[in-house]
Coordinates of C-alpha atoms in Angstrom, one line a residue:
X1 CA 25.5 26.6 -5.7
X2 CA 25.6 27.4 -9.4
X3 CA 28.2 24.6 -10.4
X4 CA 26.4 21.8 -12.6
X5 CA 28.7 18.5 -13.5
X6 CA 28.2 17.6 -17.0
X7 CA 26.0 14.9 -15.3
X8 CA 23.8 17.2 -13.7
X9 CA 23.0 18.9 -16.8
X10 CA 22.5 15.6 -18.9
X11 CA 19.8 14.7 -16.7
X12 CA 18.0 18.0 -15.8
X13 CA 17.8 18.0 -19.9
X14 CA 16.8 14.1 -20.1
X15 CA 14.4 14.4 -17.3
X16 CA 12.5 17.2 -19.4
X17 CA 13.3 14.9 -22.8
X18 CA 11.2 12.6 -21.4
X19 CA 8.4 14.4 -20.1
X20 CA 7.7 16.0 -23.2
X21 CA 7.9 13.6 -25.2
X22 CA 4.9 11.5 -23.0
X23 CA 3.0 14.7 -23.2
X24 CA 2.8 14.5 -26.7
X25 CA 0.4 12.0 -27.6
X26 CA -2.1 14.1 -25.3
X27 CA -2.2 16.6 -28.0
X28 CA -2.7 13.8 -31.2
X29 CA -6.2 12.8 -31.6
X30 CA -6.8 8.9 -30.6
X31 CA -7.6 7.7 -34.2
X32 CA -4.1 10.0 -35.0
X33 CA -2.3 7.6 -32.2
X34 CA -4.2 4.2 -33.7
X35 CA -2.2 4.7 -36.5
X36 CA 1.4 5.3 -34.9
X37 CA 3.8 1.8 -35.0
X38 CA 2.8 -0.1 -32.0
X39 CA 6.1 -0.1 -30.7
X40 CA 5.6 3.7 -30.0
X41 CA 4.0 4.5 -26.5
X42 CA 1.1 6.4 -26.6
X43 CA -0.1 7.1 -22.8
X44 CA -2.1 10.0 -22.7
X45 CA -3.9 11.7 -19.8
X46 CA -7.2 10.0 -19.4
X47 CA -10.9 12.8 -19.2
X48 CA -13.2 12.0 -16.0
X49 CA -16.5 11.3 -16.2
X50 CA -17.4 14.9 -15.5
X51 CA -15.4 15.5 -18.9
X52 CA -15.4 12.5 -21.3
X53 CA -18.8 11.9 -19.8
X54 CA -20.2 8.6 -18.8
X55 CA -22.6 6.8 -16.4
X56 CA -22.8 6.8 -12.8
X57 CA -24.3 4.0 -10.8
X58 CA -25.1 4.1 -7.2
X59 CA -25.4 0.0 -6.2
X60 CA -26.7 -0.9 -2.4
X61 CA -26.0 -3.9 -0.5
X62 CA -29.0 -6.4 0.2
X63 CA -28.6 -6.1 3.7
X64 CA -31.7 -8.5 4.6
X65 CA -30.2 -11.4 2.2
X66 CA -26.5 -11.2 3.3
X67 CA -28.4 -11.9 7.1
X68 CA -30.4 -14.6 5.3
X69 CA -27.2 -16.3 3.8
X70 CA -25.6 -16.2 6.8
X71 CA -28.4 -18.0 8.4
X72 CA -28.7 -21.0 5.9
X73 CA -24.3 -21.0 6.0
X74 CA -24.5 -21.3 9.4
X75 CA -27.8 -24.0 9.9
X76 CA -25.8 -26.3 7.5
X77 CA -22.6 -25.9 9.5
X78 CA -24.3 -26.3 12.6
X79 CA -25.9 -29.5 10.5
X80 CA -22.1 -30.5 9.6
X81 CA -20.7 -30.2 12.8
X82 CA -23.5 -32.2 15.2
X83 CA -22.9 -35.1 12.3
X84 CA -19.2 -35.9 12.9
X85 CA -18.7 -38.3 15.0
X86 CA -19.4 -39.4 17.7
X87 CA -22.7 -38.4 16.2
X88 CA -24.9 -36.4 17.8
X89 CA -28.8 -36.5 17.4
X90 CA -30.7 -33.6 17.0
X91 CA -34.4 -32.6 15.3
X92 CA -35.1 -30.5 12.6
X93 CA -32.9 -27.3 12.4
X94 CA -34.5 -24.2 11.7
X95 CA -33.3 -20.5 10.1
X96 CA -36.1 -18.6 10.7
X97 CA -36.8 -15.4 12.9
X98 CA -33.6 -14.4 12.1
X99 CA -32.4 -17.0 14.2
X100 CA -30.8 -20.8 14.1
X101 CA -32.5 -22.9 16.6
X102 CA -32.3 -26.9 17.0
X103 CA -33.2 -29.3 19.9
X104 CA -30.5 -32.0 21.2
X105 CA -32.6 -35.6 21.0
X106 CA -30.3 -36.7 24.5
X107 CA -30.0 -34.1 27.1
X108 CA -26.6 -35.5 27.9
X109 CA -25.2 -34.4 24.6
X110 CA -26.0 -30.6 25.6
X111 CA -22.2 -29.8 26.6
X112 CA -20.7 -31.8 23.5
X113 CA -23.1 -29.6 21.1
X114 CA -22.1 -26.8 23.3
X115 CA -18.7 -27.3 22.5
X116 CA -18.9 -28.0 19.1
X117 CA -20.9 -24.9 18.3
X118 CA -18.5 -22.5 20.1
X119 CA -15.9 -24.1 17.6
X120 CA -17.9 -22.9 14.3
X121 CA -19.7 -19.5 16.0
X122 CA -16.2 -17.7 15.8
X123 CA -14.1 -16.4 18.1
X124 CA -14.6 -12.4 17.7
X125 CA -15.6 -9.7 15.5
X126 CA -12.9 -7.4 14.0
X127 CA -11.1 -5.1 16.6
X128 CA -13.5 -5.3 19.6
X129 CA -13.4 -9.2 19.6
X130 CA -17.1 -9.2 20.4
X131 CA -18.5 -12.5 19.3
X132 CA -20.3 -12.7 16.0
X133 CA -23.1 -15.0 17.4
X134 CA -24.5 -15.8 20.5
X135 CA -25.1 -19.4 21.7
X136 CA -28.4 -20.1 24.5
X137 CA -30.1 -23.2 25.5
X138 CA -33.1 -22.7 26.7
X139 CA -36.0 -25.5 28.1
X140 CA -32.6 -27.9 28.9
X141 CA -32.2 -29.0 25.2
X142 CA -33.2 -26.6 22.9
X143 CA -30.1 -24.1 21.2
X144 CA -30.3 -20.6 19.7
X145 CA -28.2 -19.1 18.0
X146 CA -28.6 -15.5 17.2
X147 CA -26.3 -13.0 15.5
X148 CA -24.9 -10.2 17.3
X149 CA -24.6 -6.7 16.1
X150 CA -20.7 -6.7 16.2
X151 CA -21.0 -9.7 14.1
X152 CA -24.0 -8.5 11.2
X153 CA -21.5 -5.1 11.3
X154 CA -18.3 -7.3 10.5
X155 CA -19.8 -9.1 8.0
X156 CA -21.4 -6.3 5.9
X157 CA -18.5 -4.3 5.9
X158 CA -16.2 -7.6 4.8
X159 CA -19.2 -8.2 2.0
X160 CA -19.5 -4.9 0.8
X161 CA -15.3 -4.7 0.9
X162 CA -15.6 -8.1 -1.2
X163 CA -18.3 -6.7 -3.1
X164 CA -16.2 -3.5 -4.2
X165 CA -13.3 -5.4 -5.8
X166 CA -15.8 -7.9 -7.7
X167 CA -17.2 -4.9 -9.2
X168 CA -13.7 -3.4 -10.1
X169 CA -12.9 -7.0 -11.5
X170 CA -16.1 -7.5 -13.8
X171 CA -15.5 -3.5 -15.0
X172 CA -12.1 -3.6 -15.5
X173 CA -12.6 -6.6 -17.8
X174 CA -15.2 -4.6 -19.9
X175 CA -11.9 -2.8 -21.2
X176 CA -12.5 0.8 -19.2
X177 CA -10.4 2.9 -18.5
X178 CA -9.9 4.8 -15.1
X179 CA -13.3 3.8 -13.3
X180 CA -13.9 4.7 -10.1
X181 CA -15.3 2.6 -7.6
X182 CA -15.8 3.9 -3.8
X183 CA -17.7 2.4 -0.9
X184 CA -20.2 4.9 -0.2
X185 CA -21.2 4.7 3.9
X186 CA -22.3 1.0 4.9
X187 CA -23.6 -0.6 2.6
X188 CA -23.2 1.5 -0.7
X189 CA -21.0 1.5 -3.5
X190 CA -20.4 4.5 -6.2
X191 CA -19.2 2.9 -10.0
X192 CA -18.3 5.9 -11.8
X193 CA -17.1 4.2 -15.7
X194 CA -16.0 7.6 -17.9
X195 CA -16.6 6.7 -21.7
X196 CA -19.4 4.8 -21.0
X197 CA -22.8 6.0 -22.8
X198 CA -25.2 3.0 -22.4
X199 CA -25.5 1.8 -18.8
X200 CA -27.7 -0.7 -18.9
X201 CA -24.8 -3.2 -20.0
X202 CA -22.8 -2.3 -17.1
X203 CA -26.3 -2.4 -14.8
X204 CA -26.8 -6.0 -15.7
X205 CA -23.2 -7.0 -15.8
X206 CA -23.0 -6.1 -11.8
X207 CA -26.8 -7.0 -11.1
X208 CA -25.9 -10.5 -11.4
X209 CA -24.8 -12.1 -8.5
X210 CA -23.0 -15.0 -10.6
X211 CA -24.0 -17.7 -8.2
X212 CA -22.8 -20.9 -10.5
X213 CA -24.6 -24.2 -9.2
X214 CA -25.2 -27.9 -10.7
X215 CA -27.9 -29.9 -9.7
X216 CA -29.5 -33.0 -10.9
X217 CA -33.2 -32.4 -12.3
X218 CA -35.7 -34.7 -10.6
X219 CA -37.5 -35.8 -13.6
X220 CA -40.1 -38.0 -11.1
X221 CA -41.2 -35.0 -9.5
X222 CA -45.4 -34.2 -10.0
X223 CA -45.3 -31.5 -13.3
X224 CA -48.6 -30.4 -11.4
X225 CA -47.1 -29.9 -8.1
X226 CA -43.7 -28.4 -9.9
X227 CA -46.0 -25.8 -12.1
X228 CA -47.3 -24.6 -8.4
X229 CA -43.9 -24.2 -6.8
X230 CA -44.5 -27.4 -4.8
X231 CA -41.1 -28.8 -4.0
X232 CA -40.9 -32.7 -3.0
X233 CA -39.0 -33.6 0.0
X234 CA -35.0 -33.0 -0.8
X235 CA -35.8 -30.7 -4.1
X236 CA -36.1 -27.1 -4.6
X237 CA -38.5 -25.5 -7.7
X238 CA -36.3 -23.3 -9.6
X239 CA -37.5 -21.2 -12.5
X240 CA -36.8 -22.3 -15.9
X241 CA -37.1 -19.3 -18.1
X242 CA -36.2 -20.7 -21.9
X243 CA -38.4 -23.6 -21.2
X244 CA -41.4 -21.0 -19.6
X245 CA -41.9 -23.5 -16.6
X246 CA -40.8 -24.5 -13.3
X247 CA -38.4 -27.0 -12.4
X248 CA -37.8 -29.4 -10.0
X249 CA -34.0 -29.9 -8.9
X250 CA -32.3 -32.1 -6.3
X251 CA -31.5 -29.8 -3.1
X252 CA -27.5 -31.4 -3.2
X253 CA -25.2 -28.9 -5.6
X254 CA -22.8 -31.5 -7.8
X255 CA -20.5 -28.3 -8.6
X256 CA -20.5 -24.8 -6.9
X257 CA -19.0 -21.5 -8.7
X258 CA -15.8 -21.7 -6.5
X259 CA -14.1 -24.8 -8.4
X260 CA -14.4 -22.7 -11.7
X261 CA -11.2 -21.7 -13.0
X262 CA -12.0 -19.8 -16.4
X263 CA -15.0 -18.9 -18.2
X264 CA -15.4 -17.7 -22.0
X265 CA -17.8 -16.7 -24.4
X266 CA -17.4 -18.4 -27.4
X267 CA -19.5 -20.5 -30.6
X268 CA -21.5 -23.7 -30.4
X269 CA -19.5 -25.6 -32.5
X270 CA -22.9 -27.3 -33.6
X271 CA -25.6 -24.8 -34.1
X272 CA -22.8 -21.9 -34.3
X273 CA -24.6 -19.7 -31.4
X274 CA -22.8 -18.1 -29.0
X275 CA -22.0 -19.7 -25.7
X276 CA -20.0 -19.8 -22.3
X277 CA -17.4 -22.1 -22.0
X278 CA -16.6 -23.0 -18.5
X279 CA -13.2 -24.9 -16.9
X280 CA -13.1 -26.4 -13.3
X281 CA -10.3 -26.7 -10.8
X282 CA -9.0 -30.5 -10.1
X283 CA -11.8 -31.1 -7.6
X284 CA -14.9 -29.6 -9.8
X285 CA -12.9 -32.0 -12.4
X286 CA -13.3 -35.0 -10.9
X287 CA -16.7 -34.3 -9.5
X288 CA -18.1 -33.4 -12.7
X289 CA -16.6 -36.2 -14.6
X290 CA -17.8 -38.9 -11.7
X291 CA -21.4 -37.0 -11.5
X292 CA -21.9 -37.3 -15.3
X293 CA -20.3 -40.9 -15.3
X294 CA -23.4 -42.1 -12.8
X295 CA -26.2 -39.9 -14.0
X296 CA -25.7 -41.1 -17.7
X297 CA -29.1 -40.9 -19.5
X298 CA -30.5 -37.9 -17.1
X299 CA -30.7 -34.4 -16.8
X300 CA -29.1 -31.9 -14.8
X301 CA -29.6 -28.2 -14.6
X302 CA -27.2 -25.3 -14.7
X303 CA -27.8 -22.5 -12.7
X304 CA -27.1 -18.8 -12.4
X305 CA -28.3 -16.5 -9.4
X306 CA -30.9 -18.7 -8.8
X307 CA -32.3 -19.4 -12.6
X308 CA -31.7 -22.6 -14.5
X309 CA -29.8 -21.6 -18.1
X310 CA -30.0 -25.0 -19.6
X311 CA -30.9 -28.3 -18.6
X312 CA -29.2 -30.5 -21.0
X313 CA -28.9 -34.5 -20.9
X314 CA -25.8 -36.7 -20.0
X315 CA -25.3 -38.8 -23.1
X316 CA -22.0 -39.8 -22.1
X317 CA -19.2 -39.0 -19.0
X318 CA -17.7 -35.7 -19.6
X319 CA -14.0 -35.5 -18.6
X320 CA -11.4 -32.8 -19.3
X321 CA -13.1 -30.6 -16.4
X322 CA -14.9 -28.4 -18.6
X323 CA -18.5 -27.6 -19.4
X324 CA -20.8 -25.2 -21.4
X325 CA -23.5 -23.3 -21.0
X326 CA -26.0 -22.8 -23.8
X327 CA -29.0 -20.6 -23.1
X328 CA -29.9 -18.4 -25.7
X329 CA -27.5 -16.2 -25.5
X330 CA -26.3 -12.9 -27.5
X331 CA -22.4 -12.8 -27.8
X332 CA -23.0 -9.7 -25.3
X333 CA -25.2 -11.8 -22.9
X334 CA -22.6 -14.2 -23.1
X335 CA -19.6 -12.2 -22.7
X336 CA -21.4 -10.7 -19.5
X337 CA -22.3 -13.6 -18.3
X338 CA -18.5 -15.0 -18.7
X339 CA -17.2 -12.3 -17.3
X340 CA -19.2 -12.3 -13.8
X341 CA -18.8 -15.9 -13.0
X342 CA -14.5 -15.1 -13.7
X343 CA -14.5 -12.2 -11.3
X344 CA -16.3 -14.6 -9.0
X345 CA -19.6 -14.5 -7.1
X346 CA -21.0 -11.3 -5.8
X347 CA -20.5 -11.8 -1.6
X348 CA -23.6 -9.8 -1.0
X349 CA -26.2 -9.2 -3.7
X350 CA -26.1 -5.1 -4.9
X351 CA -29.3 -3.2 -5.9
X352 CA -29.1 -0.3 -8.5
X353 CA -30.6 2.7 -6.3
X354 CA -29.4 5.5 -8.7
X355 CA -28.5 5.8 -11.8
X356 CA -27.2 8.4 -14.7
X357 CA -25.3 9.2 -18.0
X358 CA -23.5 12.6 -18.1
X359 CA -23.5 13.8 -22.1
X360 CA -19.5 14.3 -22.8
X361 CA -20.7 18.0 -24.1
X362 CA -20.9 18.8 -20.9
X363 CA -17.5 17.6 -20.4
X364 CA -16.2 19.6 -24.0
X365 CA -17.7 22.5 -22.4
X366 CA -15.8 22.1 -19.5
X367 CA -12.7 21.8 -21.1
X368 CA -12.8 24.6 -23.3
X369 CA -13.3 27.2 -20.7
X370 CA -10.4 25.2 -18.7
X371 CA -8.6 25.5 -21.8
X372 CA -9.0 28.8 -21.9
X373 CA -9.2 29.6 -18.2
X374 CA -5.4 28.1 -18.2
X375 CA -4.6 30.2 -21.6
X376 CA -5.1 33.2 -20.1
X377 CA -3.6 32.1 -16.8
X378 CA -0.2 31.4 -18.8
X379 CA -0.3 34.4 -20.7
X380 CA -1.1 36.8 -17.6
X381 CA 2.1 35.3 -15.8
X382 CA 4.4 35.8 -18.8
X383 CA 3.8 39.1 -19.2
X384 CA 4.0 40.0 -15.7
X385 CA 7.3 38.1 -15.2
X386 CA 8.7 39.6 -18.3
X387 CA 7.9 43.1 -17.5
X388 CA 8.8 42.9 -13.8
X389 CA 12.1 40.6 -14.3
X390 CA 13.3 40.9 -17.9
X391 CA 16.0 38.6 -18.4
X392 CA 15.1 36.4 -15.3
X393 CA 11.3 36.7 -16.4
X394 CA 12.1 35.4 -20.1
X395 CA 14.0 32.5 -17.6
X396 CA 11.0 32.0 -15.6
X397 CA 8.9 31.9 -18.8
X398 CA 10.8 28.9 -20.2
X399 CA 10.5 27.6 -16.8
X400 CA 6.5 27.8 -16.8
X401 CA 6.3 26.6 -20.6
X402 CA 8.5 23.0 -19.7
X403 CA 6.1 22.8 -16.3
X404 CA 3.2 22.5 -18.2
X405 CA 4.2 20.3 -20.6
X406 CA 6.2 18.4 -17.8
X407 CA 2.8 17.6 -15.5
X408 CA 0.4 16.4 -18.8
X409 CA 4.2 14.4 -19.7
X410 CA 3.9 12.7 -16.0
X411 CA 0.6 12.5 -15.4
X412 CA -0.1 10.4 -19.2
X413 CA 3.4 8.1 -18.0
X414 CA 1.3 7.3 -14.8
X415 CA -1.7 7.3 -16.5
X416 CA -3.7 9.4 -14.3
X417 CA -7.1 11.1 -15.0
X418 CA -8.1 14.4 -15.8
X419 CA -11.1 15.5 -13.6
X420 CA -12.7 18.8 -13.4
X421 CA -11.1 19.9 -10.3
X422 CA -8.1 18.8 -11.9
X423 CA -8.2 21.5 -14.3
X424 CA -8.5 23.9 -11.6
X425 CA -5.4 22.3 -9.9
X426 CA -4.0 22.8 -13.0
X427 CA -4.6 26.1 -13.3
X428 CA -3.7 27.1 -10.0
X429 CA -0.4 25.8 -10.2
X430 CA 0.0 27.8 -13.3
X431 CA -0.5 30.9 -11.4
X432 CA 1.7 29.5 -8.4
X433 CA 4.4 28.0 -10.4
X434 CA 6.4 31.7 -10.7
X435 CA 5.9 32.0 -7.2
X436 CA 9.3 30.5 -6.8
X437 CA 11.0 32.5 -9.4
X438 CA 9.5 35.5 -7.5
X439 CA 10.9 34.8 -4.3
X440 CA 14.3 34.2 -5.7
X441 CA 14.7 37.0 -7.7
X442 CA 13.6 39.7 -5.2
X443 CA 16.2 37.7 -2.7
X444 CA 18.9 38.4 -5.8
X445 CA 17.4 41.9 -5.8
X446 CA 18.0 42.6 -2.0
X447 CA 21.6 41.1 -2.4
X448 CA 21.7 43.4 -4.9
X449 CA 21.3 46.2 -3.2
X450 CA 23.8 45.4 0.2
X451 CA 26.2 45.5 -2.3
X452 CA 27.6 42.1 -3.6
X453 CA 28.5 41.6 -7.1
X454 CA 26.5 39.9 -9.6
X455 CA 27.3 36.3 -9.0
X456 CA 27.4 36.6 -5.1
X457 CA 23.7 38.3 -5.9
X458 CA 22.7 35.1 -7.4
X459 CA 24.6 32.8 -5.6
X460 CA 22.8 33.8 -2.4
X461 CA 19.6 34.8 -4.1
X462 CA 18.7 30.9 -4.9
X463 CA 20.6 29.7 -1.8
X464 CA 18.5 31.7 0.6
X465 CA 15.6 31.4 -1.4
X466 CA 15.5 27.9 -2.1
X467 CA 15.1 26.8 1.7
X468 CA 11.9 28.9 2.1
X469 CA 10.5 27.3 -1.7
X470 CA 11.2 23.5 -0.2
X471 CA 9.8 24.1 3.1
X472 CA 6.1 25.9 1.5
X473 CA 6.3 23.2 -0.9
X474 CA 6.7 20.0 1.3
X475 CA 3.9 21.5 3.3
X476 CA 1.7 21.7 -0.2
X477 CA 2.4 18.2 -0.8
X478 CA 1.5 16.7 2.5
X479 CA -1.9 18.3 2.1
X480 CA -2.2 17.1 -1.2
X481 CA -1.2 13.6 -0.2
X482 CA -3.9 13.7 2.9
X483 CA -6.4 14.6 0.3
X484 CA -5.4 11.8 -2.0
X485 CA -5.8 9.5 0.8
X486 CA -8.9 10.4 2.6
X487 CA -10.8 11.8 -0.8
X488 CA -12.1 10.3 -3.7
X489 CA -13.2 11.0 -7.4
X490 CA -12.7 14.1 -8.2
X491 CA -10.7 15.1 -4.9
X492 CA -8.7 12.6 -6.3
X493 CA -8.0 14.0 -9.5
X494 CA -7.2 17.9 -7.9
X495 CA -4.8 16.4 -5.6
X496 CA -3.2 14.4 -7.8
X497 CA -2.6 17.7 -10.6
X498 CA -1.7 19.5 -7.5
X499 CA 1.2 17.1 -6.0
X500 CA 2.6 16.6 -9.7
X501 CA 2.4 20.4 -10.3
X502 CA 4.5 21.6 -7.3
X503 CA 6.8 18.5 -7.7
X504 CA 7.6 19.9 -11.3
X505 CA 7.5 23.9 -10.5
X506 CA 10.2 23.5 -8.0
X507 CA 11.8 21.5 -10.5
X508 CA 11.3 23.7 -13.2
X509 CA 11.7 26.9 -11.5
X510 CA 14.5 26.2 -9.1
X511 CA 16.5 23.4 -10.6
X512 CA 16.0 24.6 -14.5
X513 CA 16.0 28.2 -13.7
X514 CA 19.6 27.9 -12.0
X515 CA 20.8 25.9 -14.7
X516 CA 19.9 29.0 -17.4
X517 CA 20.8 31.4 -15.1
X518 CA 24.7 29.5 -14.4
X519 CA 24.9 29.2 -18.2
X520 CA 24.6 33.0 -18.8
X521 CA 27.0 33.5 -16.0
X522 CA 29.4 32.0 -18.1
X523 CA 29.7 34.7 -20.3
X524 CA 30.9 37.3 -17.0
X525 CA 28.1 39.8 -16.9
X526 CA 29.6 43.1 -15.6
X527 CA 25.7 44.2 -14.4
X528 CA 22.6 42.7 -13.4
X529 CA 19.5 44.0 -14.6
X530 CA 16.5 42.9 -12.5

């Protein structure tokens, strides 16, 4: 039990090594570690929002659009699938009345459309396999299609899902660090961005739904009609904010948002002002360069959630599969703009219902009462291990030093965050880190006392000991890892300080201690003061 192979010791010793020396860089200020060689590693433990500060933004799903969008997806499928052939003829569809209704011309083509429409309605909704729409005729050739409530449900939650990694995407490529970004009930979503003192950047990057569309302007429409929000038959009237005017566009989208590949901010390399440089997939490729080859001499507009950004001419076919956007833009503007149509279009579009900056004072507050809340916690333990214990407490006291500079080492490698509850995690494993120590040096103390000599007093003191330390411990950790799991934010945080703590404690204070304690064996101690 107190034997240690050479190896044993060179990695209980390079285990610590390493810790430490990731903790270091915690203590350096950051402009310190800017200047350190950049083959150095500097991880350090990243501050929460409730102690760097930062802004919180509570975003809600458009619940009443996502149903709308579903509607239009579904009239034009329904369009798709009655024109493939052999073609059947129906009348007008409609989308309204939160409903897709449409009248077979033949009433002997009622059970082909039947069966073509049970093709595109889906099969089921998640685990109940409930079907997402429901299909009636009614007056012999008349169809409606309504949602159902298993099937609005499974598409909300999908959306908002959807909707919660787009928003991680278009944050994490702001260059943030640690944000946190949970689903909040339904149809809510909590962004949490530490560091971050002017929200209104991050409010307009994810208020843009980054719907990317190309349509031809029609440049015969009435500029009376247009100014009303008149739209001819097959064009829609789009708002055309740098040119303060309506717009009338062809209803057909040349290019959608899904064949874009990349998109950069970058310079006009004529009038030098920033733009947003676009590239398409193979297929947006060849469909912009054959749109632009027979629309030479027109216009056609490019469009972002719904507003036309430019409306340039075609003075020649474009090939190569890329495009621009010039709009007056800022280089932030355009960065923004860049960045949401990379991370892709928003599946459901996400209102800002709440929203706040915490000053990082606050946060300085907080940590110099945890600061000192932990100080005092550290000192309170040393003395009473060194009193009660003497040589085992100066052992223990080692022990507790190397734990805390072990957790900030392993929590900066994994780069975790700091949270307020974290600091009280932190503190409480202080105070329970000895609690190991305790329990085996009153075990040595009771072996003491039967009788044995000193080494069978230790010997059994960490043997019996150590099984009761593992088994409290495990139990410790599987709490901690349930509240990892089922919490979030600052839950988070405390179990994360807490699993790392009691992982390095029992390191530190059964492993570590042991090691001291063989060492000094070494020298034969004829008594055992404890």
């Amino acid at each position: 039990m107190l034997d240690f192979p050479r190896w044993k010791v060179w990695g209980v010793f390079a285990a610590i090594l390493v810790a430490i020396l990731f903790a270091i860089p915690s203590f350096v200020p950051e402009n310190v570690r800017a200047q350190w060689p950049s083959w150095v590693p500097t991880p350090s433990v990243n501050l929460g929002l409730d102690l760097a500060g930062g802004s919180y933004i509570l975003l809600e799903g458009d619940r009443d659009q996502l149903q709308s969008d579903r509607l239009e997806r579904m009239r034009d499928s329904v369009a798709e699938a009655m024109r493939k052939d052999p073609r059947i003829a129906i009348g007008d569809i409609s989308s309204r009345e939160g409903r897709v209704t449409f009248m077979v011309r033949d009433a002997n083509d009622v059970d082909a459309a039947r069966e073509r429409l049970l093709e595109i309605t889906g099969s089921g909704a998640g685990l109940s396999g409930q079907r997402e729409w429901n299909v009636e005729v009614v007056d012999s050739t008349r169809f409606v299609i309504t949602p159902t409530e298993a099937g609005q449900s499974e598409a909300l939650d999908q959306a908002m899902e959807d909707a919660r990694e787009n928003v991680n995407r278009r944050i994490n490529a702001l260059g943030t660090r640690e944000p946190t970004i949970v689903r909040q009930g339904d149809d809510r979503i909590v962004v949490q961005v530490p560091g971050l003192q002017d929200p209104k950047a991050l409010v307009d990057l994810l208020g843009k739904t980054a719907k990317l569309e190309f349509k031809m302007v029609d440049e015969n429409a009435d500029p009376a009609m247009v100014a009303k929000g008149n739209a001819p038959i097959g064009d829609v009237v789009l708002p055309y904010p740098e040119a303060g005017q309506n717009i009338a566009l062809d209803r057909s989208t040349l290019i959608s948002g899904d064949m874009l590949t990349d998109a950069r901010q970058a310079f006009s390399p004529t009038t030098g002002q920033p733009i947003v440089t676009m590239d398409f997939n193979s297929e947006g490729g060849r469909r912009f360069a054959r749109a632009t080859q027979d629309n030479v001499g027109k216009r056609f507009a490019i469009i972002v959630d719904d507003l036309v950004i430019s409306a340039p001419r075609i003075n020649s076919q474009i090939l190569g599969g890329s495009a621009m956007i010039e709009g007056g833009f800022t280089v932030e503007s355009a960065n923004e703009l860049a960045i949401a149509l990379r991370s892709g279009k928003l599946p459901i579009p996400l209102k800002v219902i709440d929203q706040s900056t915490i000053s990082p004072e606050l946060g300085a507050d907080s940590i110099s009462k945890g600061g000192l809340a932990a100080g005092i916690a550290t000192v309170a333990v040393i003395v009473f291990m060194l009193i009660t214990y003497f040589r085992f407490g100066v052992y223990a006291t080692v022990a507790l030093i190397v734990n805390i500079l072990m957790i900030i080492g392993i929590m900066a490698i994994f780069n975790a965050t700091l949270t307020l509850p974290g600091i009280a995690g932190f503190v409480l494993t202080i105070g329970a880190a000895v609690d190991a120590n305790v329990l085996i040096n009153e075990r040595i103390r009771e072996e003491q006392r039967r009788g044995r000599s000193v080494l069978h007093s230790v010997e059994f003191g960490y043997k019996e000991a150590s099984r009761a330390i593992f088994d409290a411990n495990i139990t410790n950790v599987i709490a901690a890892f349930i509240m990892f799991i089922f919490g979030s934010g600052p839950i988070r945080g405390f179990a994360v300080v807490l699993t790392i703590g009691i992982v390095t404690s029992v390191f530190t204070a059964v492993t570590f201690t042991r090691l001291m304690v063989a060492n000094w064996l070494k020298t034969r101690p004829r008594e055992l003061v404890i």
